[in-house]
mmCIF file of C-alpha atoms in Angstrom:
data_model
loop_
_atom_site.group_PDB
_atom_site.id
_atom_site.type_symbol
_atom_site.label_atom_id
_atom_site.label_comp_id
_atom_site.label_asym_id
_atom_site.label_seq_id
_atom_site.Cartn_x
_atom_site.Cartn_y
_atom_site.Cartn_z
ATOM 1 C CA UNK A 1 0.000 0.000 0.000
ATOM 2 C CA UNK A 2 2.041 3.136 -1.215
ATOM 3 C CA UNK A 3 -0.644 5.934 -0.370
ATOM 4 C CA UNK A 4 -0.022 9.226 -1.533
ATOM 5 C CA UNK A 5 2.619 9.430 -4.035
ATOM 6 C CA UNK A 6 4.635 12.914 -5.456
ATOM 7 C CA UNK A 7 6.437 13.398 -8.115
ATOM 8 C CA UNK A 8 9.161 14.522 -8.696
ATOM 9 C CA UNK A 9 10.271 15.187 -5.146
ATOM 10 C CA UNK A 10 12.729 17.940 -6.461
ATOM 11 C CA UNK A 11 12.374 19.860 -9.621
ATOM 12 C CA UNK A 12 13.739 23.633 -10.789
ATOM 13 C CA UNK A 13 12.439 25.972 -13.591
ATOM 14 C CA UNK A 14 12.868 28.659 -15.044
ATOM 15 C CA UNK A 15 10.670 31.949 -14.457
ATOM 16 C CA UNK A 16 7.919 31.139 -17.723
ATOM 17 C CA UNK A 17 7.961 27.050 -18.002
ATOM 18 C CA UNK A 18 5.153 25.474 -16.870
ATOM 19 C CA UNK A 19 5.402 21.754 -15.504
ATOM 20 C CA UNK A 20 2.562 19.232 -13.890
ATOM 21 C CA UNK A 21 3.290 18.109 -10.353
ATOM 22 C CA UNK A 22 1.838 14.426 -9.946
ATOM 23 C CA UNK A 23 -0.250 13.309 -6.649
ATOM 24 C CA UNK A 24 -1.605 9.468 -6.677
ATOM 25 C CA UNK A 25 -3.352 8.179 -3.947
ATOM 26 C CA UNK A 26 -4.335 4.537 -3.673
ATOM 27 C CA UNK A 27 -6.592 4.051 -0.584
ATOM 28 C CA UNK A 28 -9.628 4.960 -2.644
ATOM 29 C CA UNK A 29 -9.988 8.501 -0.966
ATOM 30 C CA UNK A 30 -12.650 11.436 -2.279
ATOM 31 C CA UNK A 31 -10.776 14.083 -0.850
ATOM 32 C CA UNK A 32 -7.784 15.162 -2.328
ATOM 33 C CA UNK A 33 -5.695 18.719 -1.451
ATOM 34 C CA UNK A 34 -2.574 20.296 -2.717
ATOM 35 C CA UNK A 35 -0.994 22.725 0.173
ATOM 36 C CA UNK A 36 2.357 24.886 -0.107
ATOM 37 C CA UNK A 37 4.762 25.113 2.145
ATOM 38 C CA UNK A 38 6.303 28.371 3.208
ATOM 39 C CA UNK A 39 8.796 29.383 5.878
ATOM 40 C CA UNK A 40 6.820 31.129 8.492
ATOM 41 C CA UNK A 41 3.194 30.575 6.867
ATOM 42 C CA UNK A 42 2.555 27.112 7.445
ATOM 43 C CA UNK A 43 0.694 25.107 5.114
ATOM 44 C CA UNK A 44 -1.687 27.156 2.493
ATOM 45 C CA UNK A 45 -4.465 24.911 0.051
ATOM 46 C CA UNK A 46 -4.468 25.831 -3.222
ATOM 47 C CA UNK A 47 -6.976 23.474 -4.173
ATOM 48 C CA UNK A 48 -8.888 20.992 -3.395
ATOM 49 C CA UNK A 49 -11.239 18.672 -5.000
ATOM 50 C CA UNK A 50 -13.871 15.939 -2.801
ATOM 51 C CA UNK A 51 -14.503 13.476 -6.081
ATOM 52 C CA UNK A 52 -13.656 12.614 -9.503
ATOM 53 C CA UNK A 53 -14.735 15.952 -11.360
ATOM 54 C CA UNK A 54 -15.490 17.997 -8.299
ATOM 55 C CA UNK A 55 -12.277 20.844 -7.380
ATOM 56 C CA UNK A 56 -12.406 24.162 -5.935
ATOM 57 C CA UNK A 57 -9.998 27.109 -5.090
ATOM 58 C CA UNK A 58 -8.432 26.891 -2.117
ATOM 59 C CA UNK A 59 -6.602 29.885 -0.685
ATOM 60 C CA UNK A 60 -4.238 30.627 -2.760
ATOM 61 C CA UNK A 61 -5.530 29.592 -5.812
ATOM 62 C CA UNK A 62 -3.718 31.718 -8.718
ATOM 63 C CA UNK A 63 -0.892 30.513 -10.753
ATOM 64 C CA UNK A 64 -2.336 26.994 -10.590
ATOM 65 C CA UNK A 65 -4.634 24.868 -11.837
ATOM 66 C CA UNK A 66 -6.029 21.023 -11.164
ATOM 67 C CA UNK A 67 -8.260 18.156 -12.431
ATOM 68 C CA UNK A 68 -9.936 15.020 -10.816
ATOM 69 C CA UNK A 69 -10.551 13.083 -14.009
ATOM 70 C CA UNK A 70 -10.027 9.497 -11.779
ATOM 71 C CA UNK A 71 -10.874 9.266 -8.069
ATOM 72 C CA UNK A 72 -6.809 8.083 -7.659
ATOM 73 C CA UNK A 73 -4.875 11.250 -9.561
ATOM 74 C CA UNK A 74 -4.742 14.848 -8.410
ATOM 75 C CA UNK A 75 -2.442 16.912 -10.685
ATOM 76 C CA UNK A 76 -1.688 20.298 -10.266
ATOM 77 C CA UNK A 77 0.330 22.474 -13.035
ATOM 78 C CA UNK A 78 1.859 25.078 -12.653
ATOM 79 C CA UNK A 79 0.866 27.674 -16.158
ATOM 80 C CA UNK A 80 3.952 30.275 -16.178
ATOM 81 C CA UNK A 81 6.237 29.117 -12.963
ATOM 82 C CA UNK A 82 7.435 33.047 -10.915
ATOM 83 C CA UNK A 83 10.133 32.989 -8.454
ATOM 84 C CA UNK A 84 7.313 33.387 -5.696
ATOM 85 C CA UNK A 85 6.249 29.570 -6.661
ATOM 86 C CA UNK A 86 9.001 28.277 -5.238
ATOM 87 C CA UNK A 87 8.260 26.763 -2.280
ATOM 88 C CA UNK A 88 7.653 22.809 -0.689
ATOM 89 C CA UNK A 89 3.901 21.412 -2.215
ATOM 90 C CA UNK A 90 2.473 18.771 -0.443
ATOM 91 C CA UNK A 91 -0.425 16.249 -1.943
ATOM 92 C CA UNK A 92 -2.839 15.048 1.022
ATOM 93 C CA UNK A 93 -5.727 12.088 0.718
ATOM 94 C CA UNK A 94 -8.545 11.781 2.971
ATOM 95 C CA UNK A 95 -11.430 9.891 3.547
ATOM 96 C CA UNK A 96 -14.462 12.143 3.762
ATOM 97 C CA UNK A 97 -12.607 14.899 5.884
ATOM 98 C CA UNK A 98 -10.955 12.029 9.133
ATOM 99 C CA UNK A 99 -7.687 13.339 8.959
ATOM 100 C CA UNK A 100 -4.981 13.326 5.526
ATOM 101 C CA UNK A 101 -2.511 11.475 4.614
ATOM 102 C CA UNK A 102 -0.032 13.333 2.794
ATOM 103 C CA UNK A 103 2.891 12.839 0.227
ATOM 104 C CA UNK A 104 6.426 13.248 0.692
ATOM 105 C CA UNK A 105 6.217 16.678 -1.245
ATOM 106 C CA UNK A 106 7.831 18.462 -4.189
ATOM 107 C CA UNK A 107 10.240 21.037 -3.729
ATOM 108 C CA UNK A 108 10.137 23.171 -6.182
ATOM 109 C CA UNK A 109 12.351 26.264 -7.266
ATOM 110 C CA UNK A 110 12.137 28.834 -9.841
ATOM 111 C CA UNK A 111 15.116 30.648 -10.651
ATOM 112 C CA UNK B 1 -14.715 30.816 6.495
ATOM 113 C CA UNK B 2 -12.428 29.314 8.669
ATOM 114 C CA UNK B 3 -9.556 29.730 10.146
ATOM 115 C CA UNK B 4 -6.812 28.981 12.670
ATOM 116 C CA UNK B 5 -4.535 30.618 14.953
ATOM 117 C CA UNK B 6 -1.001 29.341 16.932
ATOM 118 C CA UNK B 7 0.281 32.141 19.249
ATOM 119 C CA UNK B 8 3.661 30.205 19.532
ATOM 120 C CA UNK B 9 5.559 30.556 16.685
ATOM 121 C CA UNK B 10 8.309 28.280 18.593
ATOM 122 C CA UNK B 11 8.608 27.196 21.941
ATOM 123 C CA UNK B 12 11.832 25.043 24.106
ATOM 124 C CA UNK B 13 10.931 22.478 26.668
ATOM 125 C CA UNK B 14 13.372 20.249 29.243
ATOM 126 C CA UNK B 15 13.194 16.675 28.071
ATOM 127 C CA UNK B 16 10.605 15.098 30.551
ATOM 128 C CA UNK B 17 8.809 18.417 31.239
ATOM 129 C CA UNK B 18 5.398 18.452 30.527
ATOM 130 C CA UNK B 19 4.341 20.602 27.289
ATOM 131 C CA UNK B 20 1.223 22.871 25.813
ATOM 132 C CA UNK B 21 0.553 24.004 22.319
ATOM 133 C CA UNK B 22 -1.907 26.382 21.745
ATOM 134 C CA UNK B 23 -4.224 26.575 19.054
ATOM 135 C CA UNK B 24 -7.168 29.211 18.503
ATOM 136 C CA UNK B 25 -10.002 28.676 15.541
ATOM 137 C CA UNK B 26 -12.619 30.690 14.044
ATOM 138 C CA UNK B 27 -15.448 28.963 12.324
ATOM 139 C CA UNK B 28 -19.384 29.271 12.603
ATOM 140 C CA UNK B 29 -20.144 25.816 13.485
ATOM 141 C CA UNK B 30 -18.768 22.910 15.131
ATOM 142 C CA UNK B 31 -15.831 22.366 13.386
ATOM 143 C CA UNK B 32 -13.448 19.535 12.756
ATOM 144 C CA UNK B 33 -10.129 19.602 14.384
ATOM 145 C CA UNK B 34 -6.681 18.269 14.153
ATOM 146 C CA UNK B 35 -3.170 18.069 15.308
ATOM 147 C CA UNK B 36 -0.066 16.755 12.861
ATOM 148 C CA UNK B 37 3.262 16.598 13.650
ATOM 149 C CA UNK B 38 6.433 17.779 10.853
ATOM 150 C CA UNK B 39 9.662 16.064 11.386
ATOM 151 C CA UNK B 40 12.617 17.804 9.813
ATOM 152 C CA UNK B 41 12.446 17.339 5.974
ATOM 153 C CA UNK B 42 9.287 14.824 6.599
ATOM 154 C CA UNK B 43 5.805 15.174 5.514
ATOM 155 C CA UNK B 44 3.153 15.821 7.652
ATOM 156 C CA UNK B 45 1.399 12.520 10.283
ATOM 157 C CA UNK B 46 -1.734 12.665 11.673
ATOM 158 C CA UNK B 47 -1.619 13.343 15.922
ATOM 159 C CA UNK B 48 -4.919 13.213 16.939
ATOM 160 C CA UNK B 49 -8.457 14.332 15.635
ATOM 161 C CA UNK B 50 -11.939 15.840 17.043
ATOM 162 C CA UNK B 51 -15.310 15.311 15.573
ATOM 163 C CA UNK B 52 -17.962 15.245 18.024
ATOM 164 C CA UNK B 53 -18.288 13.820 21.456
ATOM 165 C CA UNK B 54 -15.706 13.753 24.239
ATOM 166 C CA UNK B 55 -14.243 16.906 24.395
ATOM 167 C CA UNK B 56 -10.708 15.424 25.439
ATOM 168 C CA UNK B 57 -9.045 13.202 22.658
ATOM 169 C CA UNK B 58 -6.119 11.316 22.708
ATOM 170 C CA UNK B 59 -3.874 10.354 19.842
ATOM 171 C CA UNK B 60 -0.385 8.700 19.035
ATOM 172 C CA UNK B 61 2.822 9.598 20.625
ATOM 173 C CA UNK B 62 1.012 9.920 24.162
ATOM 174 C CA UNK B 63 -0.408 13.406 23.217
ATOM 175 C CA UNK B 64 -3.564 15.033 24.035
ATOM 176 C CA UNK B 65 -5.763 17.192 22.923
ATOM 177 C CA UNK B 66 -9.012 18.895 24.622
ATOM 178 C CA UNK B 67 -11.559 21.172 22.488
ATOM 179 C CA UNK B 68 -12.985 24.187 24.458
ATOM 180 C CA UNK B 69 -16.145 25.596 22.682
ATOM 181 C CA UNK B 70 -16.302 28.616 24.824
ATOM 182 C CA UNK B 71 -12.667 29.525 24.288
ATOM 183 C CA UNK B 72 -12.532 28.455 20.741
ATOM 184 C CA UNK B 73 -9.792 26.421 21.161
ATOM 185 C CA UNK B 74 -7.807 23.059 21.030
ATOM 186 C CA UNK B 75 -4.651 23.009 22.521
ATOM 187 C CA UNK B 76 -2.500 20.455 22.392
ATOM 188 C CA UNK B 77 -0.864 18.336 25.326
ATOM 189 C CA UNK B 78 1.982 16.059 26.649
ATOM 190 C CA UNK B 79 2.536 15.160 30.068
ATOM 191 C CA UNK B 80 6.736 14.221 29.500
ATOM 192 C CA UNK B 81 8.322 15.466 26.465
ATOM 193 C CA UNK B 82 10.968 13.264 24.408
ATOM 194 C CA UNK B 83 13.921 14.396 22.750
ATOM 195 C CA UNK B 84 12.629 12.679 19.582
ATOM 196 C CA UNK B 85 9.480 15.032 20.380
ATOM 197 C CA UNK B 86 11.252 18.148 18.858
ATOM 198 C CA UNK B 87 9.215 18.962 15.282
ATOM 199 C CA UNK B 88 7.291 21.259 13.891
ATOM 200 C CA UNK B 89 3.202 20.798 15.078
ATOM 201 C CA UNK B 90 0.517 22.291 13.281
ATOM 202 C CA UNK B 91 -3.339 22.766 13.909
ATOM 203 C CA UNK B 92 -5.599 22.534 11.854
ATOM 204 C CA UNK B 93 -9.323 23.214 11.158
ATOM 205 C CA UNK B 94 -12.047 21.657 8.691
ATOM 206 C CA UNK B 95 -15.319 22.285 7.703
ATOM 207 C CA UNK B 96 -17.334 22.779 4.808
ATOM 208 C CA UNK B 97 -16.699 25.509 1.407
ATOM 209 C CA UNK B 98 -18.290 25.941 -1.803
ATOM 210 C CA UNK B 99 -16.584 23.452 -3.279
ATOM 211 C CA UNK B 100 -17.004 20.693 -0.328
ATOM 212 C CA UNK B 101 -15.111 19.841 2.402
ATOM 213 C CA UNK B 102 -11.567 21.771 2.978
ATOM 214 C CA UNK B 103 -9.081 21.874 5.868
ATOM 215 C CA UNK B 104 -6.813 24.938 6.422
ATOM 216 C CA UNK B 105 -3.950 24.781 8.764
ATOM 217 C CA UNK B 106 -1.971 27.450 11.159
ATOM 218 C CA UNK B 107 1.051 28.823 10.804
ATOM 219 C CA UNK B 108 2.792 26.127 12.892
ATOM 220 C CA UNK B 109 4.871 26.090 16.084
ATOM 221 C CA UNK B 110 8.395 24.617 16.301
ATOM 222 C CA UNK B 111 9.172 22.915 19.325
ATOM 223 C CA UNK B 112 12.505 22.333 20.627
ATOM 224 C CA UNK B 113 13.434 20.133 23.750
ATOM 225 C CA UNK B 114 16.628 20.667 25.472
ATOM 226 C CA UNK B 115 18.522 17.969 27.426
#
């Protein structure tokens, strides 16, 4: 049982690529959240997504986008990467709302 | 909307004193809480959880957590603190948005234990 697997875990860009972080979960969970990780800030959602064609903005929201085509895969891309993306991003899993499980995380940088 | 508040942006401890983390929420309704613990360059593990019912929870590690209504708050417990305690611990809140169910944490408090 993996359950929730990132990739890659590190990755750099330059200011203007875009790239697709992947999140797969495979305990069959609805819910399904991408957070970043700051110094200082804590984690913030970005989005977040309770089913297979169901996502919403989190709180910080631009500069990203996501899909839930299959209950198991949570992608999030990145459209035009800016220094201020670079940061940790962590997947998380959860059935109905008891508690995530999250992924290793990304760290990301954009030079 | 919700949202959650830790006073303590880091805090030291004696190894085998006992230890408090304090966490402050604002949300309409009864919300859904939660404590996870962030070992240094780990991901995030699940301490302990509160739905409904007993107002004092208890989770892995030996911590504790107790949900005050009146206060708005869930602070976070330990009667003897391990070395292999020190991490970064973060509250969090959940309850429902537009688009469903969504959980937003606080900013996080470090804790160090000294020998």
């Amino acid at each position: 049982n993996a359950g929730v697997t990132q990739t890659p875990k590190f990755q750099v860009l330059k200011t203007g690529q875009s790239m697709t972080l992947q999140c797969a979960q495979d305990m069959n969970h609805e819910y399904m959240s991408w957070y970043r990780q700051d110094p200082g800030m804590g984690l913030r959602l970005i989005h977040y997504s309770v089913g297979a064609g169901i996502t919403d903005q989190g709180e910080v929201p631009n500069g990203y986008n996501v899909s839930r085509s299959t209950t198991e895969d949570f992608p999030l891309r990145l459209l035009s990467a800016a220094p201020s993306q670079t940061s940790v991003y962590f997947c998380a899993s959860s059935d109905r709302g008891f508690g995530y499980t999250f992924g290793s995380g990304t760290r990301l940088t954009v030079v | 909307a919700q949202s959650v508040t830790q006073p303590d942006i880091h805090i030291t401890v004696s190894e085998g004193a006992s230890l408090e983390l304090r966490c402050n929420y604002s949300y309409g309704a009864t919300p859904y809480l939660f404590w996870y613990v962030q070992s240094p360059g780990q991901g995030l593990q699940l301490l302990l959880k509160y739905f409904s019912g007993d107002t004092l929870v208890q989770g892995i590690k030996g911590f504790e957590a107790e949900f005050k209504r009146s206060q708005s708050s869930f602070n976070l417990r330990k009667p003897s603190v391990h070395w292999s305690d020190a991490a970064e611990y973060f509250c969090a809140v959940g309850a429902v948005g537009t688009g469903g169910f969504k959980t937003i944490f606080g900013a996080g408090t470090r804790l160090f234990v000294k020998a």
